[in-house]
mmCIF file of C-alpha atoms and ligand atoms in Angstrom:
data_model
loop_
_atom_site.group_PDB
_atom_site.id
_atom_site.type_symbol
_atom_site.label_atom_id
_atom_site.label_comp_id
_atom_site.label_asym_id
_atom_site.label_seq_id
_atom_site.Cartn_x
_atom_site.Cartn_y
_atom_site.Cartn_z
ATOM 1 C CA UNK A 68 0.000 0.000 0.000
ATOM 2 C CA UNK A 69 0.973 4.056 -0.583
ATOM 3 C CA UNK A 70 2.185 4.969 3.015
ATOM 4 C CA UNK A 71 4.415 8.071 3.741
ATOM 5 C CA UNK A 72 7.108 6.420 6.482
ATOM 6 C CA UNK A 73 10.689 6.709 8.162
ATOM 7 C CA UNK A 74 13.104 4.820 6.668
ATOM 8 C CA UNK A 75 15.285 4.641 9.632
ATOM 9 C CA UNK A 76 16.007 7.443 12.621
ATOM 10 C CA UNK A 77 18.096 10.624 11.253
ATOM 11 C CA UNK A 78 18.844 12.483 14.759
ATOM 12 C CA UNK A 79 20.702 15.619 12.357
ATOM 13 C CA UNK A 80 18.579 15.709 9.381
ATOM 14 C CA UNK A 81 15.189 14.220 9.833
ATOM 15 C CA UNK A 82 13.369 14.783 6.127
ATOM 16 C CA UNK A 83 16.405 12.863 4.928
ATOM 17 C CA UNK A 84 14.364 9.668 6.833
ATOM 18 C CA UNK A 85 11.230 10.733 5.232
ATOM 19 C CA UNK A 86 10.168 8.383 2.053
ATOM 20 C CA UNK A 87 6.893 8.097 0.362
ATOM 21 C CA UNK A 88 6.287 4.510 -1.326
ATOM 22 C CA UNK A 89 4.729 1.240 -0.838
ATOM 23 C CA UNK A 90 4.763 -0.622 2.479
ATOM 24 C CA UNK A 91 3.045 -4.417 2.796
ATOM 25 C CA UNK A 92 -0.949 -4.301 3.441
ATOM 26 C CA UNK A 93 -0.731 -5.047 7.228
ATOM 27 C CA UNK A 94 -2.677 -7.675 9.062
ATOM 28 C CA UNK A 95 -5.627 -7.336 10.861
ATOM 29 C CA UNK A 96 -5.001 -9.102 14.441
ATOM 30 C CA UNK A 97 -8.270 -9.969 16.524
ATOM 31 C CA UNK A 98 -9.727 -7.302 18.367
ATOM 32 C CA UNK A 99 -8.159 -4.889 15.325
ATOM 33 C CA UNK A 100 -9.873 -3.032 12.715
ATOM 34 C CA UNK A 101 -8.493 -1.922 9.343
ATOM 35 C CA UNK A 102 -9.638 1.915 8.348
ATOM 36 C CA UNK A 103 -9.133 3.285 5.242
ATOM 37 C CA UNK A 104 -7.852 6.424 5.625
ATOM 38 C CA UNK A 105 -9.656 9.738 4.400
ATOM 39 C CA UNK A 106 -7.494 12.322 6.048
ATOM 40 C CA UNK A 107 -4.439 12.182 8.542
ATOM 41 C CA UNK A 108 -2.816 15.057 10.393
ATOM 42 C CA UNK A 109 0.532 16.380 11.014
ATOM 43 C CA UNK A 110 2.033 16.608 14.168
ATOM 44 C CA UNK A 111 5.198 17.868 15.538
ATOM 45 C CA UNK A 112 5.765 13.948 17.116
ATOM 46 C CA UNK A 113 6.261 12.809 13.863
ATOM 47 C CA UNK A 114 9.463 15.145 13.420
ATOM 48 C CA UNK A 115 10.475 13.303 16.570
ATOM 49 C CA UNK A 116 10.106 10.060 14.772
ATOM 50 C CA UNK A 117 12.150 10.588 11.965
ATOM 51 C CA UNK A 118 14.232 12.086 14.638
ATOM 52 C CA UNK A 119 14.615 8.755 16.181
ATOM 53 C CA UNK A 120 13.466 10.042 19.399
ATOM 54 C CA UNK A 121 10.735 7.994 21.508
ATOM 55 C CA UNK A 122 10.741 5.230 19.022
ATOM 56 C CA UNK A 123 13.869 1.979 19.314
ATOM 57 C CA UNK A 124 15.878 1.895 15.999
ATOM 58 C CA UNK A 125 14.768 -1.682 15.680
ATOM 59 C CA UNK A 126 10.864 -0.206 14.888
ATOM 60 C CA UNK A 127 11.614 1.384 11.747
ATOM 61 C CA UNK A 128 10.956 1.748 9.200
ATOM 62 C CA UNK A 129 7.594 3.323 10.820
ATOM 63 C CA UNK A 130 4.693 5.234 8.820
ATOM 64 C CA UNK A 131 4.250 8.430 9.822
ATOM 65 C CA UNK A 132 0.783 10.353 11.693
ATOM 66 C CA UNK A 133 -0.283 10.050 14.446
ATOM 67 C CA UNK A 134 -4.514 10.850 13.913
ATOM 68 C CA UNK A 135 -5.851 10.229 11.342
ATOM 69 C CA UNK A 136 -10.383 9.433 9.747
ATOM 70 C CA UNK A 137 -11.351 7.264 7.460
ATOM 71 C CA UNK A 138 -14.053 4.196 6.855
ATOM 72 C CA UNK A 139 -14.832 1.210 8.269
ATOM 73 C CA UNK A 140 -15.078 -2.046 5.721
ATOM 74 C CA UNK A 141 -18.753 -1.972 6.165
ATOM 75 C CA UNK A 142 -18.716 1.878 5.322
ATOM 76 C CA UNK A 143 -19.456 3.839 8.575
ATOM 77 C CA UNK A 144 -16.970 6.771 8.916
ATOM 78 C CA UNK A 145 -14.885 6.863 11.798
ATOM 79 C CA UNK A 146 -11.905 9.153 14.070
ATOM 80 C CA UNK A 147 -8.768 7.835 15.783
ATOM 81 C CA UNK A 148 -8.325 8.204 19.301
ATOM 82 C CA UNK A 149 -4.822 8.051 19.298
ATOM 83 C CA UNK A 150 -3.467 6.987 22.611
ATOM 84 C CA UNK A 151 -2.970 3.084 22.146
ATOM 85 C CA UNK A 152 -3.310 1.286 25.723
ATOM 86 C CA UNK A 153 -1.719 -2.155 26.869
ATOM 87 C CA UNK A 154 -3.994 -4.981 26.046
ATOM 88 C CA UNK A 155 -7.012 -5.293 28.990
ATOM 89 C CA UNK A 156 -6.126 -1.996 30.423
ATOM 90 C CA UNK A 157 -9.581 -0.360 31.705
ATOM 91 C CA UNK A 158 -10.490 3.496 31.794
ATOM 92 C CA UNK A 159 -8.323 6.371 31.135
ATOM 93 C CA UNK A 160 -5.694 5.592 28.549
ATOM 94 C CA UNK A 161 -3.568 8.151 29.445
ATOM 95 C CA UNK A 162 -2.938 6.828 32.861
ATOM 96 C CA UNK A 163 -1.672 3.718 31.541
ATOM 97 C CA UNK A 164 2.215 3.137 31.658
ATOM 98 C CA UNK A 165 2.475 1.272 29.140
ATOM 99 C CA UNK A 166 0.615 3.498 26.014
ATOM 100 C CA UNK A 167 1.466 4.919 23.219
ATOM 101 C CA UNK A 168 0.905 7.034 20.284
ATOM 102 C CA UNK A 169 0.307 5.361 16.897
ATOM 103 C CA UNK A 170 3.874 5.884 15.163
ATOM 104 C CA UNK A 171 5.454 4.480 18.566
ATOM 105 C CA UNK A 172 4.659 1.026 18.555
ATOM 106 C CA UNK A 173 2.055 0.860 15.993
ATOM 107 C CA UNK A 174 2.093 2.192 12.338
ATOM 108 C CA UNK A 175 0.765 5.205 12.055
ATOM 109 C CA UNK A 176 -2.169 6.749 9.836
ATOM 110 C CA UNK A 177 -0.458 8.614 6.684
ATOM 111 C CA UNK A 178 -1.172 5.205 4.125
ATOM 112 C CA UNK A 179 -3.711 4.060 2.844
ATOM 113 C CA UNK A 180 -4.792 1.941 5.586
ATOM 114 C CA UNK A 181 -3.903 1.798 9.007
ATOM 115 C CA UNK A 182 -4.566 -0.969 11.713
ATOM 116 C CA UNK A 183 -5.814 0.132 15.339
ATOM 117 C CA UNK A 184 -7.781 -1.489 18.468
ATOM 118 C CA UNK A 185 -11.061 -1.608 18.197
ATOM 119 C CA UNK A 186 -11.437 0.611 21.410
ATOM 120 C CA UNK A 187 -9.656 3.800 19.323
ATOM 121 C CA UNK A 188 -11.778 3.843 16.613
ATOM 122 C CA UNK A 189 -15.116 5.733 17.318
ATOM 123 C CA UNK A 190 -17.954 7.134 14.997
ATOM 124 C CA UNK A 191 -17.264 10.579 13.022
ATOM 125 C CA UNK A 192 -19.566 13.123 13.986
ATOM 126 C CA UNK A 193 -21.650 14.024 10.701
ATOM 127 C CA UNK A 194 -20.738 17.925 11.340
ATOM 128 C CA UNK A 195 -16.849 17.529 10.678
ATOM 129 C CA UNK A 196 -15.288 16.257 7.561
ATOM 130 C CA UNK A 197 -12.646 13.711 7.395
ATOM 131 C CA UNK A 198 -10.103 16.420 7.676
ATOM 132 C CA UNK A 199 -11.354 18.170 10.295
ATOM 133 C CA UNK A 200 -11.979 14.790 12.381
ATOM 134 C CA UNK A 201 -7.999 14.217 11.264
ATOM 135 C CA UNK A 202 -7.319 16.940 13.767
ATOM 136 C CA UNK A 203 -9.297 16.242 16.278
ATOM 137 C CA UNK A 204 -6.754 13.711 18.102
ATOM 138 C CA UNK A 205 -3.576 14.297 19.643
ATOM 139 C CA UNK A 206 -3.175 17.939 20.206
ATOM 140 C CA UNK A 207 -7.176 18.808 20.097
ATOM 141 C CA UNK A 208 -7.990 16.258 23.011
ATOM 142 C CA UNK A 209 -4.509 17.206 24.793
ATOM 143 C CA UNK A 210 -5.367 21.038 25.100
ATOM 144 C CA UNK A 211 -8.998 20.305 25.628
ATOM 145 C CA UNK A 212 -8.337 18.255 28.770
ATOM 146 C CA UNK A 213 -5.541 21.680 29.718
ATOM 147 C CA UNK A 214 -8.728 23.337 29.470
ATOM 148 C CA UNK A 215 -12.142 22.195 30.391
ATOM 149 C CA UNK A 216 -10.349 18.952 32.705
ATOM 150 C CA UNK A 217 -7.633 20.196 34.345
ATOM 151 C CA UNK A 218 -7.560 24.290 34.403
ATOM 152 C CA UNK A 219 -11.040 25.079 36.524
ATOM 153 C CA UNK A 220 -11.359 28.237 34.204
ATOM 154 C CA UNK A 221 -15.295 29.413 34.006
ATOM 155 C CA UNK A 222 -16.611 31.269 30.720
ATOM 156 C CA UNK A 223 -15.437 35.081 31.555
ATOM 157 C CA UNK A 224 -11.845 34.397 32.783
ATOM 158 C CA UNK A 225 -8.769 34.874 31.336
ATOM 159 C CA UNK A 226 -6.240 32.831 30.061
ATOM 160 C CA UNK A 227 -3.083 33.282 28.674
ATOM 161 C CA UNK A 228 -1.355 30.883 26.089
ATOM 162 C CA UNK A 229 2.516 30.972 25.771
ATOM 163 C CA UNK A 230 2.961 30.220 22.161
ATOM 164 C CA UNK A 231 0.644 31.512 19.141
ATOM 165 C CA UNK A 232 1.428 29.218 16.485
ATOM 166 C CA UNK A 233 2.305 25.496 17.781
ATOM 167 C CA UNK A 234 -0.548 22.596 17.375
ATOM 168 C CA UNK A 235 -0.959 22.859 20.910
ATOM 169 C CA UNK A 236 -1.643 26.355 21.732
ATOM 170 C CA UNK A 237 -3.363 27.168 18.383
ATOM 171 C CA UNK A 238 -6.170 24.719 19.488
ATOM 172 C CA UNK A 239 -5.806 26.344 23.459
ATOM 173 C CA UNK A 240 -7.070 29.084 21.314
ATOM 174 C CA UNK A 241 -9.896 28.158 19.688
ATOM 175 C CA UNK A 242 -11.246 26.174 22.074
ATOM 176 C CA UNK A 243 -10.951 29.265 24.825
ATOM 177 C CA UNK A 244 -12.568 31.533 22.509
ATOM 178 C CA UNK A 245 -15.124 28.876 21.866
ATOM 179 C CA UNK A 246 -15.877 28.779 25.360
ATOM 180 C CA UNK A 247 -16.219 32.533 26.270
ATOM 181 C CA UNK A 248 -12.967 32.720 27.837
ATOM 182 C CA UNK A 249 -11.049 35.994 27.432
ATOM 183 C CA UNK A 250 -7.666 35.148 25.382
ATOM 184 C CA UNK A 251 -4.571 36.183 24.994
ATOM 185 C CA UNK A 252 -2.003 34.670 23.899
ATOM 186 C CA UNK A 253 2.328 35.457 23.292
ATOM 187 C CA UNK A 254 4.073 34.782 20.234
ATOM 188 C CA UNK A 255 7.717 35.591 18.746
ATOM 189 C CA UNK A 256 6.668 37.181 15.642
ATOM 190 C CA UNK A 257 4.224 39.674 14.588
ATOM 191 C CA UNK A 258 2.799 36.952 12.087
ATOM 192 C CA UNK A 259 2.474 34.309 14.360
ATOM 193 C CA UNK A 260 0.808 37.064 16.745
ATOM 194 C CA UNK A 261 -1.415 37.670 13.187
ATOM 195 C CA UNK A 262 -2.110 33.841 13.164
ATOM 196 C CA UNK A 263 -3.433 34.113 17.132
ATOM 197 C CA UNK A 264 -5.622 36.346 16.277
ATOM 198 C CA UNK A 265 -7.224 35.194 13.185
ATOM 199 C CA UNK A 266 -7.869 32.471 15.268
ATOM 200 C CA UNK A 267 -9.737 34.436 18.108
ATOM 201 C CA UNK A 268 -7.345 35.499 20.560
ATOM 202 C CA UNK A 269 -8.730 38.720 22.087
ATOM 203 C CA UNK A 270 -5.170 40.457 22.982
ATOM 204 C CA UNK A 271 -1.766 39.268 21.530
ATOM 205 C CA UNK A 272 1.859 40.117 23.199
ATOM 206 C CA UNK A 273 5.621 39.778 22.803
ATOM 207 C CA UNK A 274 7.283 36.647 24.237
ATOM 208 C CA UNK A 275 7.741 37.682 27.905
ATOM 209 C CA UNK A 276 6.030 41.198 27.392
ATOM 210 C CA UNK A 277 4.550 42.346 30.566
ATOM 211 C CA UNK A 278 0.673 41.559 30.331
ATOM 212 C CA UNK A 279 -1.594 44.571 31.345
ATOM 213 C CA UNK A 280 -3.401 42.391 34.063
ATOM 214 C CA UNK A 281 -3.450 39.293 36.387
ATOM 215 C CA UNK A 282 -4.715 36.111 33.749
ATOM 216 C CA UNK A 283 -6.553 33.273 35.911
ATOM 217 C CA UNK A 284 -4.608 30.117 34.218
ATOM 218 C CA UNK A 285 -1.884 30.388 32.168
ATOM 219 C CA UNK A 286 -1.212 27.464 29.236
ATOM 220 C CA UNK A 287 2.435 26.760 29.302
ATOM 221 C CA UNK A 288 3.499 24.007 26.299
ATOM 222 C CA UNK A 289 6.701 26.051 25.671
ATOM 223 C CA UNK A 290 9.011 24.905 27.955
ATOM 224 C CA UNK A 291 11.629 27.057 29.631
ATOM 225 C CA UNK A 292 12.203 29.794 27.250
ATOM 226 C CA UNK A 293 8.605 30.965 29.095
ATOM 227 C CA UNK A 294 8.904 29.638 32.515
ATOM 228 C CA UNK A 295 9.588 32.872 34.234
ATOM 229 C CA UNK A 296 7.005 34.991 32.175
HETATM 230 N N1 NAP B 75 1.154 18.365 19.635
HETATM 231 C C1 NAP B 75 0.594 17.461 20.424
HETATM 232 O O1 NAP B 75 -0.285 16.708 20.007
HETATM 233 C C2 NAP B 75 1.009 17.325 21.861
HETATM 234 C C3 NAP B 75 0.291 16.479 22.706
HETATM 235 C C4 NAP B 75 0.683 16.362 24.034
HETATM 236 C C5 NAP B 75 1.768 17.083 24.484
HETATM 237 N N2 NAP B 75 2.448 17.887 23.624
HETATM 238 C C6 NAP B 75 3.600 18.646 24.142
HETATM 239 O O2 NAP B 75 3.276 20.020 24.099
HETATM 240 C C7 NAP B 75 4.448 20.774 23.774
HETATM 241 C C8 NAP B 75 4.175 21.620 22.528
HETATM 242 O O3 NAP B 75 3.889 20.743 21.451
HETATM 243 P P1 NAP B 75 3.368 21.311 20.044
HETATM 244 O O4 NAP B 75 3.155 20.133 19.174
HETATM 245 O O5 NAP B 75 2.246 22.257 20.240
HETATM 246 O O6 NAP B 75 4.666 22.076 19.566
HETATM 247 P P2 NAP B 75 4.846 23.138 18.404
HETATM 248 O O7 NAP B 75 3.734 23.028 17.425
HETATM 249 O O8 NAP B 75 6.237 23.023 17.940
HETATM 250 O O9 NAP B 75 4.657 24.535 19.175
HETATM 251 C C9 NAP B 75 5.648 25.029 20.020
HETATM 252 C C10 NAP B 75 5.196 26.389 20.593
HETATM 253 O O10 NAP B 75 6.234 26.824 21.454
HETATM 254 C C11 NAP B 75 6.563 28.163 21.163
HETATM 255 N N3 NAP B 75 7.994 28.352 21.377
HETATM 256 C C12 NAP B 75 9.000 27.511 21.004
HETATM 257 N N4 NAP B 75 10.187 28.008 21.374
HETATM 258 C C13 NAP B 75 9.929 29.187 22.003
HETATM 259 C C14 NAP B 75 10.747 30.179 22.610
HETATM 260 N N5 NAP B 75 12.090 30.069 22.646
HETATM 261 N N6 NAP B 75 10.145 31.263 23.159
HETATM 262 C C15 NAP B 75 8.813 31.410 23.131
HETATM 263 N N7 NAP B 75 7.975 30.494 22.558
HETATM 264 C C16 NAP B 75 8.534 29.412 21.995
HETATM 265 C C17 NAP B 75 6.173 28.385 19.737
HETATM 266 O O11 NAP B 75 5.868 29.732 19.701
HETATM 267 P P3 NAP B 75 5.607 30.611 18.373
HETATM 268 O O12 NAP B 75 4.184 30.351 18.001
HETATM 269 O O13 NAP B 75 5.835 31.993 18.775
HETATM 270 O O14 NAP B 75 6.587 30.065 17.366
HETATM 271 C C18 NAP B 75 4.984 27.440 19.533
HETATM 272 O O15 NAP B 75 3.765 28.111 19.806
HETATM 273 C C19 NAP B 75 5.583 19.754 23.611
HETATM 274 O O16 NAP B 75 6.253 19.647 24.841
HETATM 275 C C20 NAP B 75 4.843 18.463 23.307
HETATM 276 O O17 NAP B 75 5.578 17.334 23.715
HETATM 277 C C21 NAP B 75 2.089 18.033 22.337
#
């Protein structure tokens, strides 16, 4: 089948890993369905992958995306949920030690078909297309739990997201907005700033800028280059 893959880890010059070509149809074990996929999404993990990083050298090559939509054999259009869990694990997946992303263990979605449990494959909601359902995973479900899970922000407050551009923070963003949160967001360039808000941010700032007022929750998926902000 087409599949867009790692040939092997390249820690100095990742797209020199990335190939686009044929990989073997892959099995369907019991308790796995096969998907034909519609759309997939890019995420900054698979740069990691080609990278080499969170993935053994003996796993490659490895096809690429980590989301991904598509349909069912008997037709009915489905979404990924992405985080893979240990066989008979129960409840959250993310509190399971032993998970991982599609691209880690299993192959990931950008090919024509890709393999998961039947657990992370769920029904498409009619309102979003197969791309928009593509994006829906990894980043969209990780900054939606930051939000309405872990934060304890109520419509009206404000938050502030460090970074206006990643995959991250630009969904912090429209989900905020979305929810009648006040928004505002830092970014390192004017057009990333742009890109905030576009996207609904109600103020926009420098990188470390000092903010006119007290926010109620920051969203920190920078790292330390923001820590004392
Ligand atoms: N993507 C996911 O699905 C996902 C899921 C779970 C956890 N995470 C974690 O969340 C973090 C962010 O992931 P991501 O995929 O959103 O990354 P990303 O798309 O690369 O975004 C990185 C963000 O960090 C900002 N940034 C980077 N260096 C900076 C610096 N020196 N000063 C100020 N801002 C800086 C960028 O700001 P600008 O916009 O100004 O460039 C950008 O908004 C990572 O630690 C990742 O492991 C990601």
């Amino acid at each position: 089948m087409f599949a867009v893959y790692a040939a092997r880890p390249e820690a100095d010059d990742p797209l020199a890993a990335l190939t686009v070509g044929e990989r073997p149809d892959p099995d369907v074990p019991a308790g796995s369905l096969a998907v034909t996929v519609r759309a997939a999404s890019l995420n900054m993990h698979d740069l990691w992958t080609l990278r080499g990083v969170g993935i053994k050298p003996e796993q490659f090559p490895m096809i690429l995306g980590c989301d991904g939509a598509g349909v069912l054999p008997d037709g009915s259009e489905v979404v990924l949920h992405s985080v893979v869990t240990s066989p008979g694990w129960m409840g959250d997946e993310t509190l399971d030690p032993k998970r991982s992303l599609l691209t880690e263990r299993l192959q990931g979605t950008f090919a024509d078909t890709v393999v998961v449990p039947e657990r992370n494959v769920l029904p498409k909601p009619e309102s979003l297309s197969f791309a928009e359902a593509a994006c829906m995973g990894t980043a969209w479900l990780t900054a939606y739990r930051m939000l309405f899970v872990k934060s304890g922000l109520r419509p009206g407050q404000t938050m502030l997201v460090q970074g206006a551009s990643g995959g991250v923070s630009t969904a912090l963003v429209l989900l905020g907005r979305a929810a009648g949160m006040r928004v505002w967001v830092t970014g390192r360039s004017a057009q990333k700033r742009e890109l905030a808000c576009s996207l609904g941010a109600h103020a926009v700032f420098e990188s470390g800028a000092r903010l006119p007022g007290r926010v109620d929750g920051v969203f920190e998926t920078v790292g330390k280059a923001t820590w004392d902000h």
